[in-house]
N, CA, C and O atoms as a Tinker XYZ file with bonds, in Angstrom:
   380  protein
     1  N      0.841000   -1.189000    0.000000    73     2
     2  CA     0.000000    0.000000    0.000000    64     1     3
     3  C      0.882000    1.247000    0.000000    63     2     4     5
     4  O      1.811000    1.356000    0.800000    81     3
     5  N      0.586000    2.187000   -0.902000    73     3     6
     6  CA     1.390000    3.400000   -1.031000    64     5     7
     7  C      0.982000    4.420000    0.023000    63     6     8     9
     8  O     -0.204000    4.666000    0.243000    81     7
     9  N      1.971000    5.004000    0.664000    73     7    10
    10  CA     1.739000    6.004000    1.697000    64     9    11
    11  C      1.432000    7.357000    1.058000    63    10    12    13
    12  O      2.052000    7.727000    0.061000    81    11
    13  N      0.483000    8.094000    1.625000    73    11    14
    14  CA     0.161000    9.438000    1.151000    64    13    15
    15  C      1.310000   10.365000    1.507000    63    14    16    17
    16  O      1.668000   10.479000    2.679000    81    15
    17  N      1.896000   11.030000    0.517000    73    15    18
    18  CA     3.073000   11.860000    0.736000    64    17    19
    19  C      2.756000   13.356000    0.701000    63    18    20    21
    20  O      3.625000   14.157000    0.354000    81    19
    21  N      1.558000   13.737000    1.044000    73    19    22
    22  CA     1.170000   15.136000    1.000000    64    21    23
    23  C      1.823000   15.921000    2.138000    63    22    24    25
    24  O      1.826000   15.472000    3.284000    81    23
    25  N      2.374000   17.092000    1.822000    73    23    26
    26  CA     3.000000   17.947000    2.822000    64    25    27
    27  C      1.907000   18.747000    3.515000    63    26    28    29
    28  O      1.535000   19.831000    3.065000    81    27
    29  N      1.404000   18.209000    4.599000    73    27    30
    30  CA     0.358000   18.908000    5.340000    64    29    31
    31  C      0.678000   18.834000    6.813000    63    30    32    33
    32  O      1.017000   17.770000    7.331000    81    31
    33  N      0.575000   19.939000    7.476000    73    31    34
    34  CA     0.775000   19.993000    8.925000    64    33    35
    35  C     -0.466000   19.455000    9.641000    63    34    36    37
    36  O     -0.401000   19.037000   10.797000    81    35
    37  N     -1.577000   19.476000    8.940000    73    35    38
    38  CA    -2.827000   18.943000    9.470000    64    37    39
    39  C     -3.686000   18.503000    8.293000    63    38    40    41
    40  O     -3.244000   18.562000    7.146000    81    39
    41  N     -4.878000   18.073000    8.561000    73    39    42
    42  CA    -5.761000   17.586000    7.499000    64    41    43
    43  C     -6.671000   18.684000    6.942000    63    42    44    45
    44  O     -7.592000   18.391000    6.180000    81    43
    45  N     -6.429000   19.911000    7.304000    73    43    46
    46  CA    -7.318000   21.016000    6.968000    64    45    47
    47  C     -7.411000   21.316000    5.464000    63    46    48    49
    48  O     -8.478000   21.706000    4.990000    81    47
    49  N     -6.334000   21.147000    4.715000    73    47    50
    50  CA    -6.283000   21.631000    3.342000    64    49    51
    51  C     -6.242000   20.528000    2.293000    63    50    52    53
    52  O     -5.792000   20.782000    1.175000    81    51
    53  N     -6.681000   19.343000    2.596000    73    51    54
    54  CA    -6.570000   18.226000    1.662000    64    53    55
    55  C     -7.299000   18.483000    0.333000    63    54    56    57
    56  O     -6.756000   18.201000   -0.735000    81    55
    57  N     -8.497000   19.005000    0.397000    73    55    58
    58  CA    -9.272000   19.292000   -0.818000    64    57    59
    59  C     -8.586000   20.370000   -1.661000    63    58    60    61
    60  O     -8.554000   20.278000   -2.888000    81    59
    61  N     -8.047000   21.371000   -1.008000    73    59    62
    62  CA    -7.381000   22.457000   -1.708000    64    61    63
    63  C     -6.073000   21.980000   -2.362000    63    62    64    65
    64  O     -5.739000   22.406000   -3.468000    81    63
    65  N     -5.350000   21.111000   -1.684000    73    63    66
    66  CA    -4.123000   20.543000   -2.245000    64    65    67
    67  C     -4.465000   19.719000   -3.491000    63    66    68    69
    68  O     -3.757000   19.788000   -4.496000    81    67
    69  N     -5.537000   18.952000   -3.423000    73    67    70
    70  CA    -5.957000   18.164000   -4.590000    64    69    71
    71  C     -6.351000   19.068000   -5.754000    63    70    72    73
    72  O     -6.122000   18.721000   -6.913000    81    71
    73  N     -6.939000   20.217000   -5.457000    73    71    74
    74  CA    -7.277000   21.181000   -6.507000    64    73    75
    75  C     -6.008000   21.688000   -7.192000    63    74    76    77
    76  O     -5.945000   21.737000   -8.420000    81    75
    77  N     -5.000000   22.063000   -6.405000    73    75    78
    78  CA    -3.740000   22.501000   -6.996000    64    77    79
    79  C     -3.116000   21.398000   -7.845000    63    78    80    81
    80  O     -2.621000   21.657000   -8.943000    81    79
    81  N     -3.141000   20.170000   -7.336000    73    79    82
    82  CA    -2.584000   19.039000   -8.088000    64    81    83
    83  C     -3.322000   18.842000   -9.413000    63    82    84    85
    84  O     -2.700000   18.526000  -10.427000    81    83
    85  N     -4.639000   19.026000   -9.408000    73    83    86
    86  CA    -5.421000   18.836000  -10.632000    64    85    87
    87  C     -5.083000   19.878000  -11.696000    63    86    88    89
    88  O     -5.259000   19.630000  -12.889000    81    87
    89  N     -4.609000   21.017000  -11.275000    73    87    90
    90  CA    -4.184000   22.055000  -12.219000    64    89    91
    91  C     -2.772000   21.737000  -12.729000    63    90    92    93
    92  O     -2.508000   21.815000  -13.929000    81    91
    93  N     -1.886000   21.383000  -11.824000    73    91    94
    94  CA    -0.484000   21.137000  -12.188000    64    93    95
    95  C     -0.336000   19.908000  -13.067000    63    94    96    97
    96  O      0.556000   19.866000  -13.915000    81    95
    97  N     -1.191000   18.902000  -12.886000    73    95    98
    98  CA    -1.088000   17.668000  -13.675000    64    97    99
    99  C     -1.268000   17.937000  -15.176000    63    98   100   101
   100  O     -0.893000   17.103000  -15.999000    81    99
   101  N     -1.826000   19.070000  -15.527000    73    99   102
   102  CA    -2.034000   19.432000  -16.933000    64   101   103
   103  C     -0.765000   19.974000  -17.585000    63   102   104   105
   104  O     -0.760000   20.267000  -18.781000    81   103
   105  N      0.296000   20.108000  -16.818000    73   103   106
   106  CA     1.569000   20.612000  -17.344000    64   105   107
   107  C      2.524000   19.448000  -17.587000    63   106   108   109
   108  O      2.167000   18.289000  -17.371000    81   107
   109  N      3.717000   19.756000  -18.028000    73   107   110
   110  CA     4.756000   18.746000  -18.239000    64   109   111
   111  C      5.587000   18.484000  -16.992000    63   110   112   113
   112  O      6.541000   17.707000  -17.042000    81   111
   113  N      5.245000   19.114000  -15.879000    73   111   114
   114  CA     5.997000   18.906000  -14.648000    64   113   115
   115  C      5.787000   17.490000  -14.124000    63   114   116   117
   116  O      4.729000   16.894000  -14.329000    81   115
   117  N      6.795000   16.959000  -13.452000    73   115   118
   118  CA     6.760000   15.601000  -12.914000    64   117   119
   119  C      6.632000   15.678000  -11.394000    63   118   120   121
   120  O      7.442000   16.322000  -10.727000    81   119
   121  N      5.607000   15.017000  -10.854000    73   119   122
   122  CA     5.401000   15.005000   -9.402000    64   121   123
   123  C      6.370000   14.043000   -8.740000    63   122   124   125
   124  O      6.562000   12.917000   -9.201000    81   123
   125  N      6.975000   14.497000   -7.661000    73   123   126
   126  CA     7.866000   13.669000   -6.869000    64   125   127
   127  C      7.700000   14.049000   -5.403000    63   126   128   129
   128  O      6.994000   15.004000   -5.080000    81   127
   129  N      8.338000   13.313000   -4.536000    73   127   130
   130  CA     8.313000   13.625000   -3.107000    64   129   131
   131  C      9.726000   13.965000   -2.660000    63   130   132   133
   132  O     10.659000   13.185000   -2.852000    81   131
   133  N      9.868000   15.137000   -2.063000    73   131   134
   134  CA    11.154000   15.566000   -1.512000    64   133   135
   135  C     10.898000   16.234000   -0.178000    63   134   136   137
   136  O      9.945000   16.998000   -0.024000    81   135
   137  N     11.747000   15.942000    0.776000    73   135   138
   138  CA    11.641000   16.528000    2.108000    64   137   139
   139  C     10.263000   16.286000    2.720000    63   138   140   141
   140  O      9.777000   17.102000    3.503000    81   139
   141  N      9.641000   15.176000    2.368000    73   139   142
   142  CA     8.335000   14.830000    2.908000    64   141   143
   143  C      7.176000   15.568000    2.275000    63   142   144   145
   144  O      6.066000   15.533000    2.806000    81   143
   145  N      7.399000   16.235000    1.158000    73   143   146
   146  CA     6.334000   16.997000    0.532000    64   145   147
   147  C      6.262000   16.790000   -0.969000    63   146   148   149
   148  O      7.101000   16.115000   -1.566000    81   147
   149  N      5.250000   17.378000   -1.559000    73   147   150
   150  CA     5.015000   17.269000   -2.993000    64   149   151
   151  C      5.823000   18.348000   -3.705000    63   150   152   153
   152  O      5.654000   19.541000   -3.452000    81   151
   153  N      6.694000   17.909000   -4.592000    73   151   154
   154  CA     7.520000   18.822000   -5.380000    64   153   155
   155  C      7.370000   18.430000   -6.846000    63   154   156   157
   156  O      7.318000   17.247000   -7.183000    81   155
   157  N      7.303000   19.421000   -7.696000    73   155   158
   158  CA     7.210000   19.187000   -9.133000    64   157   159
   159  C      8.510000   19.617000   -9.786000    63   158   160   161
   160  O      9.048000   20.688000   -9.507000    81   159
   161  N      9.000000   18.746000  -10.669000    73   159   162
   162  CA    10.276000   18.989000  -11.324000    64   161   163
   163  C     10.108000   19.037000  -12.836000    63   162   164   165
   164  O      9.104000   18.588000  -13.388000    81   163
   165  N     11.100000   19.584000  -13.473000    73   163   166
   166  CA    11.200000   19.572000  -14.929000    64   165   167
   167  C     12.679000   19.411000  -15.246000    63   166   168   169
   168  O     13.513000   20.183000  -14.773000    81   167
   169  N     12.994000   18.410000  -16.044000    73   167   170
   170  CA    14.395000   18.088000  -16.340000    64   169   171
   171  C     15.206000   17.905000  -15.055000    63   170   172   173
   172  O     16.347000   18.355000  -14.957000    81   171
   173  N     14.595000   17.236000  -14.071000    73   171   174
   174  CA    15.225000   16.955000  -12.772000    64   173   175
   175  C     15.569000   18.200000  -11.964000    63   174   176   177
   176  O     16.416000   18.143000  -11.072000    81   175
   177  N     14.931000   19.306000  -12.262000    73   175   178
   178  CA    15.132000   20.540000  -11.493000    64   177   179
   179  C     13.856000   20.867000  -10.741000    63   178   180   181
   180  O     12.762000   20.773000  -11.297000    81   179
   181  N     13.991000   21.251000   -9.482000    73   179   182
   182  CA    12.840000   21.633000   -8.670000    64   181   183
   183  C     12.243000   22.922000   -9.220000    63   182   184   185
   184  O     12.942000   23.921000   -9.387000    81   183
   185  N     10.930000   22.887000   -9.502000    73   183   186
   186  CA    10.248000   24.064000  -10.035000    64   185   187
   187  C      9.275000   24.631000   -9.010000    63   186   188   189
   188  O      9.379000   25.797000   -8.632000    81   187
   189  N      8.316000   23.797000   -8.553000    73   187   190
   190  CA     7.328000   24.245000   -7.573000    64   189   191
   191  C      7.067000   23.149000   -6.551000    63   190   192   193
   192  O      7.386000   21.980000   -6.769000    81   191
   193  N      6.486000   23.553000   -5.443000    73   191   194
   194  CA     6.017000   22.619000   -4.428000    64   193   195
   195  C      4.671000   23.099000   -3.926000    63   194   196   197
   196  O      4.324000   24.270000   -4.077000    81   195
   197  N      3.913000   22.190000   -3.329000    73   195   198
   198  CA     2.619000   22.565000   -2.757000    64   197   199
   199  C      2.489000   21.944000   -1.384000    63   198   200   201
   200  O      3.070000   20.894000   -1.108000    81   199
   201  N      1.724000   22.598000   -0.521000    73   199   202
   202  CA     1.529000   22.045000    0.812000    64   201   203
   203  C      0.538000   22.848000    1.618000    63   202   204   205
   204  O      0.177000   23.967000    1.253000    81   203
   205  N      0.103000   22.265000    2.722000    73   203   206
   206  CA    -0.825000   22.921000    3.624000    64   205   207
   207  C     -0.193000   23.130000    4.983000    63   206   208   209
   208  O      0.541000   22.276000    5.480000    81   207
   209  N     -0.477000   24.249000    5.565000    73   207   210
   210  CA     0.039000   24.598000    6.870000    64   209   211
   211  C     -1.131000   24.983000    7.777000    63   210   212   213
   212  O     -2.286000   24.865000    7.367000    81   211
   213  N     -0.864000   25.425000    8.960000    73   211   214
   214  CA    -1.920000   25.715000    9.929000    64   213   215
   215  C     -2.934000   26.741000    9.411000    63   214   216   217
   216  O     -4.142000   26.513000    9.482000    81   215
   217  N     -2.443000   27.864000    8.893000    73   215   218
   218  CA    -3.323000   28.970000    8.522000    64   217   219
   219  C     -3.512000   29.169000    7.026000    63   218   220   221
   220  O     -4.285000   30.033000    6.612000    81   219
   221  N     -2.817000   28.382000    6.209000    73   219   222
   222  CA    -2.908000   28.573000    4.763000    64   221   223
   223  C     -2.402000   27.339000    4.036000    63   222   224   225
   224  O     -1.726000   26.488000    4.614000    81   223
   225  N     -2.749000   27.259000    2.741000    73   223   226
   226  CA    -2.103000   26.297000    1.863000    64   225   227
   227  C     -1.353000   27.119000    0.828000    63   226   228   229
   228  O     -1.671000   28.287000    0.605000    81   227
   229  N     -0.368000   26.515000    0.205000    73   227   230
   230  CA     0.529000   27.320000   -0.606000    64   229   231
   231  C      1.089000   26.573000   -1.805000    63   230   232   233
   232  O      1.165000   25.345000   -1.822000    81   231
   233  N      1.466000   27.326000   -2.773000    73   231   234
   234  CA     2.298000   26.838000   -3.865000    64   233   235
   235  C      3.569000   27.676000   -3.779000    63   234   236   237
   236  O      3.507000   28.903000   -3.706000    81   235
   237  N      4.718000   27.010000   -3.787000    73   235   238
   238  CA     5.956000   27.774000   -3.729000    64   237   239
   239  C      6.776000   27.535000   -4.979000    63   238   240   241
   240  O      6.737000   26.463000   -5.583000    81   239
   241  N      7.509000   28.547000   -5.342000    73   239   242
   242  CA     8.326000   28.565000   -6.543000    64   241   243
   243  C      9.781000   28.619000   -6.109000    63   242   244   245
   244  O     10.207000   29.573000   -5.458000    81   243
   245  N     10.538000   27.598000   -6.469000    73   243   246
   246  CA    11.916000   27.513000   -6.006000    64   245   247
   247  C     12.769000   28.686000   -6.476000    63   246   248   249
   248  O     13.697000   29.091000   -5.776000    81   247
   249  N     12.473000   29.232000   -7.637000    73   247   250
   250  CA    13.176000   30.421000   -8.133000    64   249   251
   251  C     12.207000   31.574000   -8.326000    63   250   252   253
   252  O     12.299000   32.330000   -9.294000    81   251
   253  N     11.278000   31.694000   -7.390000    73   251   254
   254  CA    10.237000   32.710000   -7.478000    64   253   255
   255  C     10.737000   34.133000   -7.468000    63   254   256   257
   256  O     10.036000   35.040000   -7.917000    81   255
   257  N     11.935000   34.344000   -6.965000    73   255   258
   258  CA    12.497000   35.691000   -6.936000    64   257   259
   259  C     12.611000   36.265000   -8.350000    63   258   260   261
   260  O     12.653000   37.483000   -8.522000    81   259
   261  N     12.662000   35.402000   -9.351000    73   259   262
   262  CA    12.799000   35.851000  -10.736000    64   261   263
   263  C     11.456000   36.054000  -11.440000    63   262   264   265
   264  O     11.425000   36.502000  -12.587000    81   263
   265  N     10.355000   35.733000  -10.773000    73   263   266
   266  CA     9.028000   35.884000  -11.386000    64   265   267
   267  C      8.531000   37.320000  -11.262000    63   266   268   269
   268  O      8.717000   37.946000  -10.219000    81   267
   269  N      7.898000   37.853000  -12.315000    73   267   270
   270  CA     7.262000   39.164000  -12.161000    64   269   271
   271  C      6.102000   39.026000  -11.179000    63   270   272   273
   272  O      5.382000   38.029000  -11.216000    81   271
   273  N      5.917000   39.989000  -10.324000    73   271   274
   274  CA     4.888000   39.911000   -9.282000    64   273   275
   275  C      4.215000   41.274000   -9.110000    63   274   276   277
   276  O      4.304000   41.893000   -8.049000    81   275
   277  N      3.542000   41.730000  -10.164000    73   275   278
   278  CA     2.907000   43.048000  -10.140000    64   277   279
   279  C      1.846000   43.176000   -9.045000    63   278   280   281
   280  O      1.623000   44.269000   -8.525000    81   279
   281  N      1.192000   42.064000   -8.693000    73   279   282
   282  CA     0.129000   42.107000   -7.686000    64   281   283
   283  C      0.649000   41.833000   -6.276000    63   282   284   285
   284  O     -0.130000   41.808000   -5.323000    81   283
   285  N      1.958000   41.626000   -6.136000    73   283   286
   286  CA     2.595000   41.398000   -4.834000    64   285   287
   287  C      1.967000   40.247000   -4.048000    63   286   288   289
   288  O      1.661000   40.385000   -2.863000    81   287
   289  N      1.778000   39.110000   -4.725000    73   287   290
   290  CA     1.200000   37.944000   -4.053000    64   289   291
   291  C      2.274000   36.987000   -3.530000    63   290   292   293
   292  O      1.978000   36.121000   -2.707000    81   291
   293  N      3.493000   37.130000   -3.990000    73   291   294
   294  CA     4.554000   36.213000   -3.590000    64   293   295
   295  C      5.288000   36.738000   -2.359000    63   294   296   297
   296  O      5.641000   37.914000   -2.279000    81   295
   297  N      5.507000   35.836000   -1.402000    73   295   298
   298  CA     6.208000   36.213000   -0.175000    64   297   299
   299  C      7.424000   35.320000    0.020000    63   298   300   301
   300  O      7.439000   34.164000   -0.402000    81   299
   301  N      8.430000   35.870000    0.659000    73   299   302
   302  CA     9.593000   35.089000    1.045000    64   301   303
   303  C      9.251000   34.416000    2.365000    63   302   304   305
   304  O      9.113000   35.079000    3.393000    81   303
   305  N      9.116000   33.101000    2.331000    73   303   306
   306  CA     8.675000   32.362000    3.514000    64   305   307
   307  C      9.744000   32.296000    4.588000    63   306   308   309
   308  O      9.425000   32.091000    5.759000    81   307
   309  N     10.985000   32.461000    4.222000    73   307   310
   310  CA    12.069000   32.380000    5.193000    64   309   311
   311  C     13.007000   33.557000    5.047000    63   310   312   313
   312  O     14.148000   33.398000    4.613000    81   311
   313  N     12.539000   34.721000    5.402000    73   311   314
   314  CA    13.348000   35.937000    5.267000    64   313   315
   315  C     14.705000   35.737000    5.933000    63   314   316   317
   316  O     14.790000   35.363000    7.103000    81   315
   317  N     15.751000   35.991000    5.174000    73   315   318
   318  CA    17.098000   35.799000    5.693000    64   317   319
   319  C     17.603000   34.373000    5.570000    63   318   320   321
   320  O     18.786000   34.112000    5.791000    81   319
   321  N     16.707000   33.435000    5.216000    73   319   322
   322  CA    17.082000   32.029000    5.079000    64   321   323
   323  C     17.054000   31.602000    3.620000    63   322   324   325
   324  O     18.010000   31.013000    3.117000    81   323
   325  N     15.957000   31.902000    2.950000    73   323   326
   326  CA    15.838000   31.536000    1.537000    64   325   327
   327  C     16.109000   32.759000    0.674000    63   326   328   329
   328  O     15.691000   33.871000    0.995000    81   327
   329  N     16.806000   32.536000   -0.410000    73   327   330
   330  CA    17.127000   33.640000   -1.305000    64   329   331
   331  C     16.180000   33.702000   -2.489000    63   330   332   333
   332  O     15.701000   34.781000   -2.839000    81   331
   333  N     15.901000   32.563000   -3.114000    73   331   334
   334  CA    15.106000   32.558000   -4.334000    64   333   335
   335  C     13.680000   32.093000   -4.171000    63   334   336   337
   336  O     12.831000   32.428000   -4.997000    81   335
   337  N     13.386000   31.327000   -3.126000    73   335   338
   338  CA    12.074000   30.717000   -2.950000    64   337   339
   339  C     11.021000   31.767000   -2.603000    63   338   340   341
   340  O     11.247000   32.650000   -1.776000    81   339
   341  N      9.866000   31.646000   -3.255000    73   339   342
   342  CA     8.732000   32.527000   -2.950000    64   341   343
   343  C      7.474000   31.683000   -2.858000    63   342   344   345
   344  O      7.321000   30.703000   -3.586000    81   343
   345  N      6.567000   32.067000   -1.954000    73   343   346
   346  CA     5.300000   31.368000   -1.760000    64   345   347
   347  C      4.142000   32.252000   -2.181000    63   346   348   349
   348  O      4.178000   33.476000   -2.058000    81   347
   349  N      3.100000   31.574000   -2.688000    73   347   350
   350  CA     1.810000   32.224000   -2.921000    64   349   351
   351  C      0.862000   31.516000   -1.980000    63   350   352   353
   352  O      0.550000   30.342000   -2.175000    81   351
   353  N      0.405000   32.216000   -0.968000    73   351   354
   354  CA    -0.417000   31.633000    0.092000    64   353   355
   355  C     -1.898000   31.882000   -0.164000    63   354   356   357
   356  O     -2.303000   32.929000   -0.669000    81   355
   357  N     -2.693000   30.869000    0.210000    73   355   358
   358  CA    -4.149000   30.937000    0.047000    64   357   359
   359  C     -4.825000   30.510000    1.347000    63   358   360   361
   360  O     -4.314000   29.655000    2.070000    81   359
   361  N     -5.966000   31.107000    1.633000    73   359   362
   362  CA    -6.754000   30.710000    2.800000    64   361   363
   363  C     -8.117000   30.156000    2.389000    63   362   364   365
   364  O     -8.933000   29.799000    3.239000    81   363
   365  N     -8.356000   30.090000    1.078000    73   363   366
   366  CA    -9.606000   29.553000    0.555000    64   365   367
   367  C     -9.389000   29.158000   -0.895000    63   366   368   369
   368  O     -8.548000   29.735000   -1.584000    81   367
   369  N    -10.145000   28.177000   -1.354000    73   367   370
   370  CA   -10.060000   27.825000   -2.784000    64   369   371
   371  C    -10.976000   28.701000   -3.624000    63   370   372   373
   372  O    -10.964000   28.614000   -4.852000    81   371
   373  N    -11.769000   29.545000   -2.970000    73   371   374
   374  CA   -12.621000   30.494000   -3.676000    64   373   375
   375  C    -11.782000   31.675000   -4.124000    63   374   376   377
   376  O    -10.759000   31.994000   -3.519000    81   375
   377  N    -12.227000   32.315000   -5.189000    73   375   378
   378  CA   -11.505000   33.477000   -5.709000    64   377   379
   379  C    -11.512000   34.629000   -4.754000    63   378   380
   380  O    -10.944000   35.680000   -5.049000    81   379
């Protein structure tokens, strides 16, 4: 039996994580598990990850610092720790 490898701190965001997965599966990215969480790669390079935390669920971009962000939705989850990683946090699957 295969173990569920979803990066969730709790069971709060399971439906929302599945929604993100249903969108990402339409791309050429390859789903894998790294550091206990869901990471998507392309040509063996980490591109994005998804997961749920206490107050939000998120999609993170390993090189998000290079993405244009006119609406200022991307945050540095580890200020002073991460240089390129950026997260887009959500508290609802509704728009």
